[in-house]
XYZ file of C-alpha atoms in Angstrom:
602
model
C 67.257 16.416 114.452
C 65.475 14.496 111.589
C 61.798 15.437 111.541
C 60.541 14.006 108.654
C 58.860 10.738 110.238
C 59.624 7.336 111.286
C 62.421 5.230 109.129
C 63.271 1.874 109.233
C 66.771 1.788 108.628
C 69.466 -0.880 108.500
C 73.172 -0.447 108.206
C 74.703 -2.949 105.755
C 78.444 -2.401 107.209
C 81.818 -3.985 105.513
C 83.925 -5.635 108.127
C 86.672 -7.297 105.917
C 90.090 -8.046 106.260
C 90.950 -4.876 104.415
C 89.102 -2.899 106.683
C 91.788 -2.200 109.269
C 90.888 -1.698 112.893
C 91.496 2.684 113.051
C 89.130 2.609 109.914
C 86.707 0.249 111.123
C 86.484 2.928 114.398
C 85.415 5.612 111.921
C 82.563 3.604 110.496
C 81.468 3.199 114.129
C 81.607 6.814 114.643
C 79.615 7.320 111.127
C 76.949 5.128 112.289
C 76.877 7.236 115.551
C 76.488 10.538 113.872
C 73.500 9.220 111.348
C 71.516 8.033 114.682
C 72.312 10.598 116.762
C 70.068 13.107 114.455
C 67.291 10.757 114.108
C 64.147 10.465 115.945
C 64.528 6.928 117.054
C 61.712 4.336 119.053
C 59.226 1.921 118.279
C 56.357 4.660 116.952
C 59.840 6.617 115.228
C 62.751 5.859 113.352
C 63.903 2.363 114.435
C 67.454 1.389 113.344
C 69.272 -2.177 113.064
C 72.877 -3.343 112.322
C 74.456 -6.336 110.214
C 77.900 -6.665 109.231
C 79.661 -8.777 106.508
C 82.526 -10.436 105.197
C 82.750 -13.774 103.864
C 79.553 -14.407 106.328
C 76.542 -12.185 107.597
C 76.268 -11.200 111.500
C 73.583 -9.455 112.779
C 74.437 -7.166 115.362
C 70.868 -5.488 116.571
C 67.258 -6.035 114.270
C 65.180 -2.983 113.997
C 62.748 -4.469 117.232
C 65.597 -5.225 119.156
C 66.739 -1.299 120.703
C 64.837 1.836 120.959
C 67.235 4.429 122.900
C 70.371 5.800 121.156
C 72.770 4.485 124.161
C 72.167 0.681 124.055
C 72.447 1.186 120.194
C 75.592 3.139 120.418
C 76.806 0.457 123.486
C 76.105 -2.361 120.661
C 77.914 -0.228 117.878
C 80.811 -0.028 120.022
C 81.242 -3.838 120.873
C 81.323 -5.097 117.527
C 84.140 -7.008 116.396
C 84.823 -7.042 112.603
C 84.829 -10.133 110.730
C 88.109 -9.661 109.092
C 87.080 -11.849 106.096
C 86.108 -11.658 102.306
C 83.734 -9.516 101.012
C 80.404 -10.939 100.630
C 78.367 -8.047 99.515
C 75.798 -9.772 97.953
C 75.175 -12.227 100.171
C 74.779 -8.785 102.671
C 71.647 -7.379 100.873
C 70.529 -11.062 100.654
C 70.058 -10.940 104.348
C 68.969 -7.516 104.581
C 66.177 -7.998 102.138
C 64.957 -11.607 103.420
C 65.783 -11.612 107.288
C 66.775 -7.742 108.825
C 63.492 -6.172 106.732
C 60.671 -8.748 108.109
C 57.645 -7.897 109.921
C 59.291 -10.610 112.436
C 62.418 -8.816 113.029
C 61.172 -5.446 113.694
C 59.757 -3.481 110.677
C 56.514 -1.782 110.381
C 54.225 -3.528 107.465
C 54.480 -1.901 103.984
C 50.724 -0.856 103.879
C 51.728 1.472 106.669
C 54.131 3.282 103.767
C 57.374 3.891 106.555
C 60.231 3.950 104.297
C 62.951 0.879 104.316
C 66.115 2.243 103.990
C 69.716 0.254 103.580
C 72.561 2.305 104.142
C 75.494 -0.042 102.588
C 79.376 1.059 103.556
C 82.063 -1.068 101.813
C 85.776 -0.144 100.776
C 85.822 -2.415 98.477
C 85.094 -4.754 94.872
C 82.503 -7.429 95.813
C 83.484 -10.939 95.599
C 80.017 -12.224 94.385
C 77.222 -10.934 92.153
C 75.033 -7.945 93.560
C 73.203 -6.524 90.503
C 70.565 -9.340 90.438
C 70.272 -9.236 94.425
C 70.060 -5.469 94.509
C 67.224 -5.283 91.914
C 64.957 -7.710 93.879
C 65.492 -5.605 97.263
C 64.460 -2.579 95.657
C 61.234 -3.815 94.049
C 60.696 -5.138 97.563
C 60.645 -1.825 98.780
C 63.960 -1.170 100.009
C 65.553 2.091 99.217
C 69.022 1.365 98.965
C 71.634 4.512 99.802
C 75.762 2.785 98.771
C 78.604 4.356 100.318
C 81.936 3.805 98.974
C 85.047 4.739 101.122
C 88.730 4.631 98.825
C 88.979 1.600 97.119
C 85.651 0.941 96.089
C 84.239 -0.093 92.938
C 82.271 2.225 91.558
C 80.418 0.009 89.129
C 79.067 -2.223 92.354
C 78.009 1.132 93.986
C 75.758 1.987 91.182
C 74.543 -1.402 90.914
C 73.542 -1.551 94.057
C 71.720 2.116 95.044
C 68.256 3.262 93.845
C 67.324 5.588 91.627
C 68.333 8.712 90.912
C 71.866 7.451 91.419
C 72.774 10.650 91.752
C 71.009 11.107 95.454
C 71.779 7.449 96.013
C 75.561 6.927 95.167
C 78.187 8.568 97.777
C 82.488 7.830 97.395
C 84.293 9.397 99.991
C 87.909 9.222 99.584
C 89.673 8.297 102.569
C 88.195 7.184 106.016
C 89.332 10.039 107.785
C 86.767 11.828 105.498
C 84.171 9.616 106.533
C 82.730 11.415 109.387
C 82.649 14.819 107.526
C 80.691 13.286 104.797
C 78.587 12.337 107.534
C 76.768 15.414 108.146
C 76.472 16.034 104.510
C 74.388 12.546 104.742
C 72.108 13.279 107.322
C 71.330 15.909 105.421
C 70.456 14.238 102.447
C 69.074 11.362 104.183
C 66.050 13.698 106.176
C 65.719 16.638 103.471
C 63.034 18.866 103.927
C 59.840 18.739 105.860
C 57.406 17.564 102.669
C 54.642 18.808 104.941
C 55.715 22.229 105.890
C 57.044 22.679 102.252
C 54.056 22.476 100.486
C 49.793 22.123 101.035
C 49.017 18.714 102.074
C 45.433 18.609 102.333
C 45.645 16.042 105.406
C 41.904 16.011 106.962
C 44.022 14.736 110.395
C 47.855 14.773 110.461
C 50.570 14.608 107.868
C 53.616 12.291 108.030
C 56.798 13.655 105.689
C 59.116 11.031 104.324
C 62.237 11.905 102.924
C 60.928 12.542 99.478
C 57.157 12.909 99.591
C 54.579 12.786 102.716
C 51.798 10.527 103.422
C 48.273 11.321 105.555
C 47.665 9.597 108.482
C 43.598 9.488 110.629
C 43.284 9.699 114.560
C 42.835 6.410 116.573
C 39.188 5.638 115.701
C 39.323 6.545 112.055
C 40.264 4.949 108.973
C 42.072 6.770 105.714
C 39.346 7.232 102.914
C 40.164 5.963 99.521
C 41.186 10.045 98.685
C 44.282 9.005 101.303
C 43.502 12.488 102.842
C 40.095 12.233 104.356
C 39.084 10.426 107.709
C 35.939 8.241 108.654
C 34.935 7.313 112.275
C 35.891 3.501 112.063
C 32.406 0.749 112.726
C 34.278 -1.538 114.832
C 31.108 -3.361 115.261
C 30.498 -3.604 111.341
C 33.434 -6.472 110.559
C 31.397 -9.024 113.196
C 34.348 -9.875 114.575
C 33.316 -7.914 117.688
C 32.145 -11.651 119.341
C 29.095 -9.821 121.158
C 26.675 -12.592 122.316
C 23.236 -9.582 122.154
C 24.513 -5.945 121.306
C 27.688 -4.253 119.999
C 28.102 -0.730 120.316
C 30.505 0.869 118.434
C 32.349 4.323 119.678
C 35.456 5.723 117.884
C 36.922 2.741 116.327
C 35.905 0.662 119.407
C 33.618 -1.212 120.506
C 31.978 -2.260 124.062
C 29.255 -5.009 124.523
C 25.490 -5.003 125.562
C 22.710 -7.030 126.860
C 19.405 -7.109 126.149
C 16.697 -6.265 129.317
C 16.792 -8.866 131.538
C 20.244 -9.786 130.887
C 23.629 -9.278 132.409
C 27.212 -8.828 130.665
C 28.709 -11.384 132.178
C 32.964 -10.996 133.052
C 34.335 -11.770 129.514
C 32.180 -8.732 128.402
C 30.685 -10.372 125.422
C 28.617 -13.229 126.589
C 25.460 -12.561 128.605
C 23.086 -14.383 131.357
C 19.781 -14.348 131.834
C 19.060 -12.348 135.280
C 18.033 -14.869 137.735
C 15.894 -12.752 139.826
C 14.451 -16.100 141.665
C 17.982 -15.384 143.598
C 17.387 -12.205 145.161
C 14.953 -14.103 147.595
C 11.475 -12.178 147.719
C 9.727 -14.344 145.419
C 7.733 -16.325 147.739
C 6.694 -19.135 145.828
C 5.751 -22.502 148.129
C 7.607 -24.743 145.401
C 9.800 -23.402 142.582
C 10.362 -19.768 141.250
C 11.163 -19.673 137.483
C 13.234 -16.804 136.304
C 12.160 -15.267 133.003
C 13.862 -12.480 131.282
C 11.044 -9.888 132.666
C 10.699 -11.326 135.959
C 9.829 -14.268 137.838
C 6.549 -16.463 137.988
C 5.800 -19.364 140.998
C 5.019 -22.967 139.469
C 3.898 -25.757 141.360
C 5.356 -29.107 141.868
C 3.870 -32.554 139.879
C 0.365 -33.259 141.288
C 0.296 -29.823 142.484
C -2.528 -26.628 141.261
C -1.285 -23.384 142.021
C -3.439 -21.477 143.772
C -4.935 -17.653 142.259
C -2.735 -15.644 144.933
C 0.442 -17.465 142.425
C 2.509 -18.372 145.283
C 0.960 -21.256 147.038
C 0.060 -25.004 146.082
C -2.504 -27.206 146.902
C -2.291 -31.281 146.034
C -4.034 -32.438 142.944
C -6.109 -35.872 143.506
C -5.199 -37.378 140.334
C -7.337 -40.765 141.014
C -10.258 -38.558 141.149
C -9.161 -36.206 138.207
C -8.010 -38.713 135.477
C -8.723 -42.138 134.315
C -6.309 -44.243 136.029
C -8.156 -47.751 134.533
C -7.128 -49.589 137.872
C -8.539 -52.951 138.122
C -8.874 -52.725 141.845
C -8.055 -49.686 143.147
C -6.218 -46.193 142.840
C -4.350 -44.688 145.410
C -3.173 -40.928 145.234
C 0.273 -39.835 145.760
C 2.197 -36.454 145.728
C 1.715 -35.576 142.431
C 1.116 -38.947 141.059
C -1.160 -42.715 141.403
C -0.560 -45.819 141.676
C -3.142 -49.021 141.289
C -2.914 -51.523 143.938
C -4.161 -55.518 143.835
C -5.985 -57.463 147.222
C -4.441 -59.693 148.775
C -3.152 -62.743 147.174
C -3.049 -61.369 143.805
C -0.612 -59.660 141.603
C -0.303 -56.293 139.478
C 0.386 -57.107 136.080
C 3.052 -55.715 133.828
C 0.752 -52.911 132.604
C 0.411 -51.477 136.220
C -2.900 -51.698 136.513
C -4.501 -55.259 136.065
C -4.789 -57.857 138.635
C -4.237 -61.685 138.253
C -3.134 -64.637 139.973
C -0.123 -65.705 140.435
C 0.576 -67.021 136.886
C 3.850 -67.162 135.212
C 6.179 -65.217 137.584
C 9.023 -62.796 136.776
C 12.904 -64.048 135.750
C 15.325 -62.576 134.832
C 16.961 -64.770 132.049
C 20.498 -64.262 130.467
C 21.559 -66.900 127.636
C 25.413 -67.630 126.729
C 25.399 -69.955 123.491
C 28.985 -71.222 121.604
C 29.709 -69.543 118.190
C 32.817 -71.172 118.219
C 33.874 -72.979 114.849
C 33.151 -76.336 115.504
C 29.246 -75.237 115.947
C 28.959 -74.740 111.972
C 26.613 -72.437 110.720
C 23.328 -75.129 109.838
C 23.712 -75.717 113.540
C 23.583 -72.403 114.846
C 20.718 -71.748 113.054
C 19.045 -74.541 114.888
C 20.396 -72.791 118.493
C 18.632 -69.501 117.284
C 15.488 -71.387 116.394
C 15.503 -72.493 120.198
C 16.314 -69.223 121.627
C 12.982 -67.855 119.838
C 10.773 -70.882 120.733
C 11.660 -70.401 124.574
C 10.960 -66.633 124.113
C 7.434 -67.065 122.338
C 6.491 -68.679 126.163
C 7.643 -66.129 128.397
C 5.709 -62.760 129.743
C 8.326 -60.494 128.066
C 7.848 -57.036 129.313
C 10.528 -54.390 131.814
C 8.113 -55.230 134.598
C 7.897 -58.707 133.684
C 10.208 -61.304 132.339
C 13.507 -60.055 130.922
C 15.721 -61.919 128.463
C 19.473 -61.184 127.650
C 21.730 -62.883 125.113
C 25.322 -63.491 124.717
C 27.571 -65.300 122.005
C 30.586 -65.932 122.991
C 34.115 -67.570 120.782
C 37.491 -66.321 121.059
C 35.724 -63.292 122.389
C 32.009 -62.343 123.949
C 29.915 -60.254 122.416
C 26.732 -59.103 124.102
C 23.854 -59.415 121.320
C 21.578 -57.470 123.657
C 21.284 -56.933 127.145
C 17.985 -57.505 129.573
C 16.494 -53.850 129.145
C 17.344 -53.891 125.301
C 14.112 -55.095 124.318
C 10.323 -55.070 125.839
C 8.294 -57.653 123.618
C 8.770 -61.333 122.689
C 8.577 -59.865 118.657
C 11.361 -57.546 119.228
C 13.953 -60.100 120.846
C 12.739 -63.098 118.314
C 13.773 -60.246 115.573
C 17.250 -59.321 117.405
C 18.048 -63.398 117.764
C 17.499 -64.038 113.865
C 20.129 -61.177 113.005
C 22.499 -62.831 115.339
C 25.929 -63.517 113.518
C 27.562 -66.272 113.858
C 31.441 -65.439 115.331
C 33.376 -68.695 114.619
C 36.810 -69.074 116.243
C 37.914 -70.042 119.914
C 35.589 -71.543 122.788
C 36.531 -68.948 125.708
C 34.095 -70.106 128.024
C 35.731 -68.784 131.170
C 35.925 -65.459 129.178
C 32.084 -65.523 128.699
C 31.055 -66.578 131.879
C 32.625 -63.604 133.481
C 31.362 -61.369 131.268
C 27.862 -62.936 132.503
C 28.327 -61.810 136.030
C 30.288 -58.975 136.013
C 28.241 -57.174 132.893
C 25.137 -59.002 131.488
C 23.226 -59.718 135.396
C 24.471 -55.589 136.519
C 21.480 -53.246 136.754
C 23.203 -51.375 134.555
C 22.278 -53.966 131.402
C 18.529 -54.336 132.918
C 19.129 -56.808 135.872
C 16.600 -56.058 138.769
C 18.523 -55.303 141.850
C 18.636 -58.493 144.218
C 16.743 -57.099 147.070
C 13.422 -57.616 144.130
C 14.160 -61.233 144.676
C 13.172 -61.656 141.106
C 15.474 -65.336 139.507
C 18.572 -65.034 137.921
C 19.264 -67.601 135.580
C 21.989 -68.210 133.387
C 21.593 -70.817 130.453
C 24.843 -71.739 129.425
C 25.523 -73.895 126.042
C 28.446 -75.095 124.160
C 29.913 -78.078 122.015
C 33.556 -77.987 123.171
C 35.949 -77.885 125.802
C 36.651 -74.333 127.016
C 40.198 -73.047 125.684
C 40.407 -71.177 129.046
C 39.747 -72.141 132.994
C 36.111 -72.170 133.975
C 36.179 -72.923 137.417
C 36.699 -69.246 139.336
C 33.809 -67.839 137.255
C 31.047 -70.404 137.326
C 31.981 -70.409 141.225
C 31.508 -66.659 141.377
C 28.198 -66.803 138.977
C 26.498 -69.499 141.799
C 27.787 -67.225 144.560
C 26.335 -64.010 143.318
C 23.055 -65.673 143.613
C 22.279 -66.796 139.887
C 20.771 -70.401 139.075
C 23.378 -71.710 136.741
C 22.005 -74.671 133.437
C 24.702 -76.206 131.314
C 23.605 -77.915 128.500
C 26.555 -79.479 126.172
C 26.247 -81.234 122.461
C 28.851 -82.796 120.861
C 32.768 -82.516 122.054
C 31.194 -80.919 125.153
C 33.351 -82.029 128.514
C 30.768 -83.543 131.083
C 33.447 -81.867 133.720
C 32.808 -78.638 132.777
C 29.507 -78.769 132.661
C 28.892 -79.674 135.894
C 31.728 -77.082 137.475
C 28.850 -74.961 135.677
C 25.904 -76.235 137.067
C 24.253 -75.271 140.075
C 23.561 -77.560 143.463
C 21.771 -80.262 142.657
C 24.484 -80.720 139.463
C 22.202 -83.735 138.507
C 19.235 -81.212 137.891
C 21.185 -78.478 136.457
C 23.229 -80.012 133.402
C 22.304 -82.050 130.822
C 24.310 -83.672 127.778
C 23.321 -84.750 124.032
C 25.895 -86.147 121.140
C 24.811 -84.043 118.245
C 22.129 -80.707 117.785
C 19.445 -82.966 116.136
C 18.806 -85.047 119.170
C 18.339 -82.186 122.057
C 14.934 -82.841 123.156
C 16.064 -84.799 126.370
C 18.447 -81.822 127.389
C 15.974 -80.100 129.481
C 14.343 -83.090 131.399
C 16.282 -82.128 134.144
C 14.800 -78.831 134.710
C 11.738 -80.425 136.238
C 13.211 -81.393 139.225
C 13.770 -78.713 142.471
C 14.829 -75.778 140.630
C 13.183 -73.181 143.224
C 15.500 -70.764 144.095
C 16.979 -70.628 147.759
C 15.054 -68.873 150.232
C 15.212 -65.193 150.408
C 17.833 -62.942 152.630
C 16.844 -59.873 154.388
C 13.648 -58.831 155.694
C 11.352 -61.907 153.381
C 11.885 -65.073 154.821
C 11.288 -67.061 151.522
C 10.689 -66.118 147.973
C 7.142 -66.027 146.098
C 6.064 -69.253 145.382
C 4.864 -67.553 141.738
C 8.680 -67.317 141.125
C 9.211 -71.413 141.823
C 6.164 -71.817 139.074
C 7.838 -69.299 136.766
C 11.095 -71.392 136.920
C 8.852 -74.781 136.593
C 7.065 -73.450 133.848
C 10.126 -72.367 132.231
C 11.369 -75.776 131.928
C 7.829 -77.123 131.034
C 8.264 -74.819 128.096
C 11.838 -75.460 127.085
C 11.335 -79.553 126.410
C 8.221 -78.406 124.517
C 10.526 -76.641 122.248
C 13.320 -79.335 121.911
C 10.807 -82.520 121.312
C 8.953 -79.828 118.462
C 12.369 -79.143 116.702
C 13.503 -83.020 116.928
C 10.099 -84.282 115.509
C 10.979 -81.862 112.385
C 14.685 -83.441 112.081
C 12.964 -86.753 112.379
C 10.819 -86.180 109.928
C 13.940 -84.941 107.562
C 15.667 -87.736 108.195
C 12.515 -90.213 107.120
C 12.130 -87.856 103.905
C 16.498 -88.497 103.283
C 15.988 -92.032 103.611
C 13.188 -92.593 101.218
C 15.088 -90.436 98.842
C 18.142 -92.479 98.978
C 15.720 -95.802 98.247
C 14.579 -94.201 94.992
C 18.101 -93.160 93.801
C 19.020 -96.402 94.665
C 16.214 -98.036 92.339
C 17.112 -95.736 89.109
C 20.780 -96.749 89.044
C 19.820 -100.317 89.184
C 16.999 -99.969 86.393
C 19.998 -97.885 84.525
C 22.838 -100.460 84.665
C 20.207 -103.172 83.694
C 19.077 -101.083 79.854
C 23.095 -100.882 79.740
């Protein structure tokens, strides 16, 4: 047998049409004979087959067998080509497809030889010196075996240096075998490290020619090549150890600090929780801690010296509360509380009368095109004066706005902002959208999103007013009817005010019950103050459901006042278009008076 170390070899093997079929049986048995003295497997010598004629077929890659009989079983089937002779094209394939990493052989920092054993009876038909050169200074020790009729100007082309040890013509086929022998021998030569002193710290590996040194699992080859050191697998921090990594003979295992467990993956760790193991006896909560455990008490709770039990914490008698009337303990909190017939105030702790009430207020103004931008500046101007007269705060009024065109766009929803300042800020940097008049669009994007608790509405069982202000200047591009329906019977007090093109139809499909009291019309945005003089009138909302039998009365002022408030606003902002208009006219008079005093001088 061949015991000078693992090979990868590949026969390069001439199947062409002169090749007959009793010669082609003797290359077979040739290929036989070479692995029957090797070593073969995947840690040995591993062997692959291609043959060529015109074209390249490859029979096994060097991954593909590892026993001598299923290589000898796949030697046996092949059928030759019975084509040209392509031997070029041969070491083409050798060099770029049979010797890959991905087809079987070892990487070339490992130093196992690459061997191609090429057998041809014949003159090439294409050009092999170039091809040959670029194998060998890939590595690939090239042995060329020429049986009768070959050429032996393509041999030498094609083997390595020294020819002489790389160049073989046997004369017939029937010699082929013979020569064989003589190959093996030449092809595993002499132990390199029996022959001479190697100087291997671990084990020595002979190649055919020379020998190489090789380190025990765990070690790694010095720079010398000869000497061995222990290998730090934990050094290259690839190790992926969440605390510790312990290194041990080119391995590695994982550890956790104290108070820590390696959890399944064996790199990641968990704090112990040694609340879990149930002997803690804490009367509210254990906390784990990487040393231990400790008892801590809930809110409004002192734990006691033993550290396990709790005792309630009067926190009306321990902090300033600054109730108006009264403080009231709870578990682990306070709350203030009012008498009778009087109300606690946004802050939580003052008590009034029943003043401006609580609403909950969406608005839904057009930014369709026809608006124009001057006059959408005037509809933000009344947003903000309505604002500056509400009790904006989360526990008291809340104000939502929505512009709506050929889409709606929520500007900011009722728990965006908690102070009349902050929403007047938001309104002003309201851009105007332009386009379509989708009214249907926005009203259902009123109920279904702007009025849910999720955007800041209080849920109905507060009984605090929903109101929806609705205004626009055109007819709605879309149906209104299912939606302003649905708004009245989800419980919200529905206002449509329209300017301009606005269809009195629609308006009052929006509207609530009285529609007399709940819409209001005026031709252009400069004469608006009339809009709300409808809101005076019955706007209380229905009585209550449930376990109240009728709403506060503060929330029927609240929506009064409201009102009150809005025609304040409208008859200020019409006195200061008035008051424009009497400034235009008087300029117009004294234009007028120049060009007459300029055509009389002409």
């Amino acid at each position: 047998k061949c015991r000078t170390g693992p090979l990868d070899i590949v026969f390069v093997i001439d199947s062409s049409r002169s090749v007959r079929p009793f010669e082609f049986e003797t290359m077979r048995r040739f290929m036989m004979d070479i692995i029957g003295s090797l070593d073969v497997g995947p840690n040995a010598t591993r062997v692959g087959v291609i043959q060529y004629s015109s074209q390249v077929q490859n029979i096994f890659s060097l991954k593909t067998f590892f026993t001598r009989a299923d290589m000898e079983k796949a030697i046996n089937s092949i059928v030759p080509l019975a084509q040209g002779t392509m031997t070029g094209l041969a070491i083409q394939y050798a060099m770029n497809v049979a010797f890959t990493t991905q087809e079987g052989a070892r990487p070339l920092h490992k130093k196992i030889p690459r061997i191609a054993i090429i057998v041809t009876d014949g003159r090439p038909q294409d050009r092999v010196t170039e091809v040959a050169t670029q194998a060998r200074n890939a590595g690939i020790e090239i042995y060329a075996v020429g049986i009768q009729r070959a050429d032996m100007n393509s041999l030498r082309a094609m083997a390595s240096p020294p020819l002489e040890e790389h160049v073989f013509l046997v004369e017939s086929f029937e010699l082929i075998q013979q020569f064989g022998k003589q190959f093996q021998d030449k092809l595993c030569g002499v132990d390199m490290c029996v022959e001479q002193e190697h100087g291997c710290q671990h084990s020595c590996v002979s190649t055919p020619s020379s020998f190489y040194c090789e380190c025990n699992p765990g070690y790694r080859l010095n720079a010398d090549g000869k000497t061995c050191s222990p290998i730090d697998a934990c050094a290259d921090g690839r190790h992926g150890c969440q605390h510790q990594c312990v290194s041990a003979r080119g391995s590695y295992s994982c550890r956790c600090r104290a108070g820590y467990s390696l959890n399944q993956d064996k790199r990641t760790c968990s704090m112990i929780n040694y609340c879990s193991f149930g002997n803690h006896s804490c009367q509210h909560e254990c906390v784990s801690i990487p040393s231990g455990h400790y008892c801590r008490c809930r809110s409004g709770f002192t734990l006691q010296p033993d550290g396990r039990s709790c005792r309630a914490t009067d926190l009306c008698n321990g902090v300033d509360h600054g109730c108006e009337f009264k403080c009231v303990s709870t578990e682990g909190s306070y709350r203030c509380v009012c008498p009778e017939g009087q109300q606690l105030q946004a802050d939580g702790k003052a008590c009034s009368k029943c003043g401006a009430g609580h609403v909950d207020l969406v608005m839904v103004i057009d930014g369709s095109k026809s608006v124009r931008p001057q006059n959408f500046e005037l509809v933000k101007q009344f947003v903000n004066r309505i604002v500056d007269l509400l009790e904006v705060s989360p526990h008291g009024t809340r104000v939502g706005l929505v512009q709506y065109s050929s889409r709606v766009r929520t500007e900011f929803p009722l728990n965006k902002y908690h102070s009349a300042d902050e929403i007047k800020k938001a309104v002003m940097e309201v851009e105007y959208m332009e386009k379509g008049t989708m009214t249907g669009l926005a009203l259902k994007h009123m109920v279904e999103h702007s009025f849910s608790e999720l955007e800041g509405a209080r849920p109905l069982s507060h009984n605090i007013p929903r109101i929806g202000l609705v205004f626009t200047d055109g007819r709605s591009q879309d149906d209104i009817s299912e939606w302003a329906r649905r708004a009245k019977e989800s419980g919200i007090v529905m206002f449509a005010v329209g300017v301009g093109k606005a269809v009195e139809e629609e308006l009052r499909a929006i509207a609530s019950e009285p529609v007399e009291q709940h819409f209001s019309y005026s031709a252009d945005f400069t004469t608006m103050t009339h809009l709300v003089e409808n809101f005076k009138l019955n706007i209380c909302p229905e009585e209550g459901k449930g376990e109240m039998e009728i709403r506060s009365p503060c929330e029927c002022e609240a929506l009064v006042q409201f009102q009150t408030n809005t025609v304040a606003i409208l008859q200020s902002l019409t006195e200061k278009n008035i008051l424009w208009a009497h400034s235009l006219a008087q300029m117009t008079t004294r234009l007028e008076d120049l060009e007459k005093q300029i055509a009389n001088k002409k």
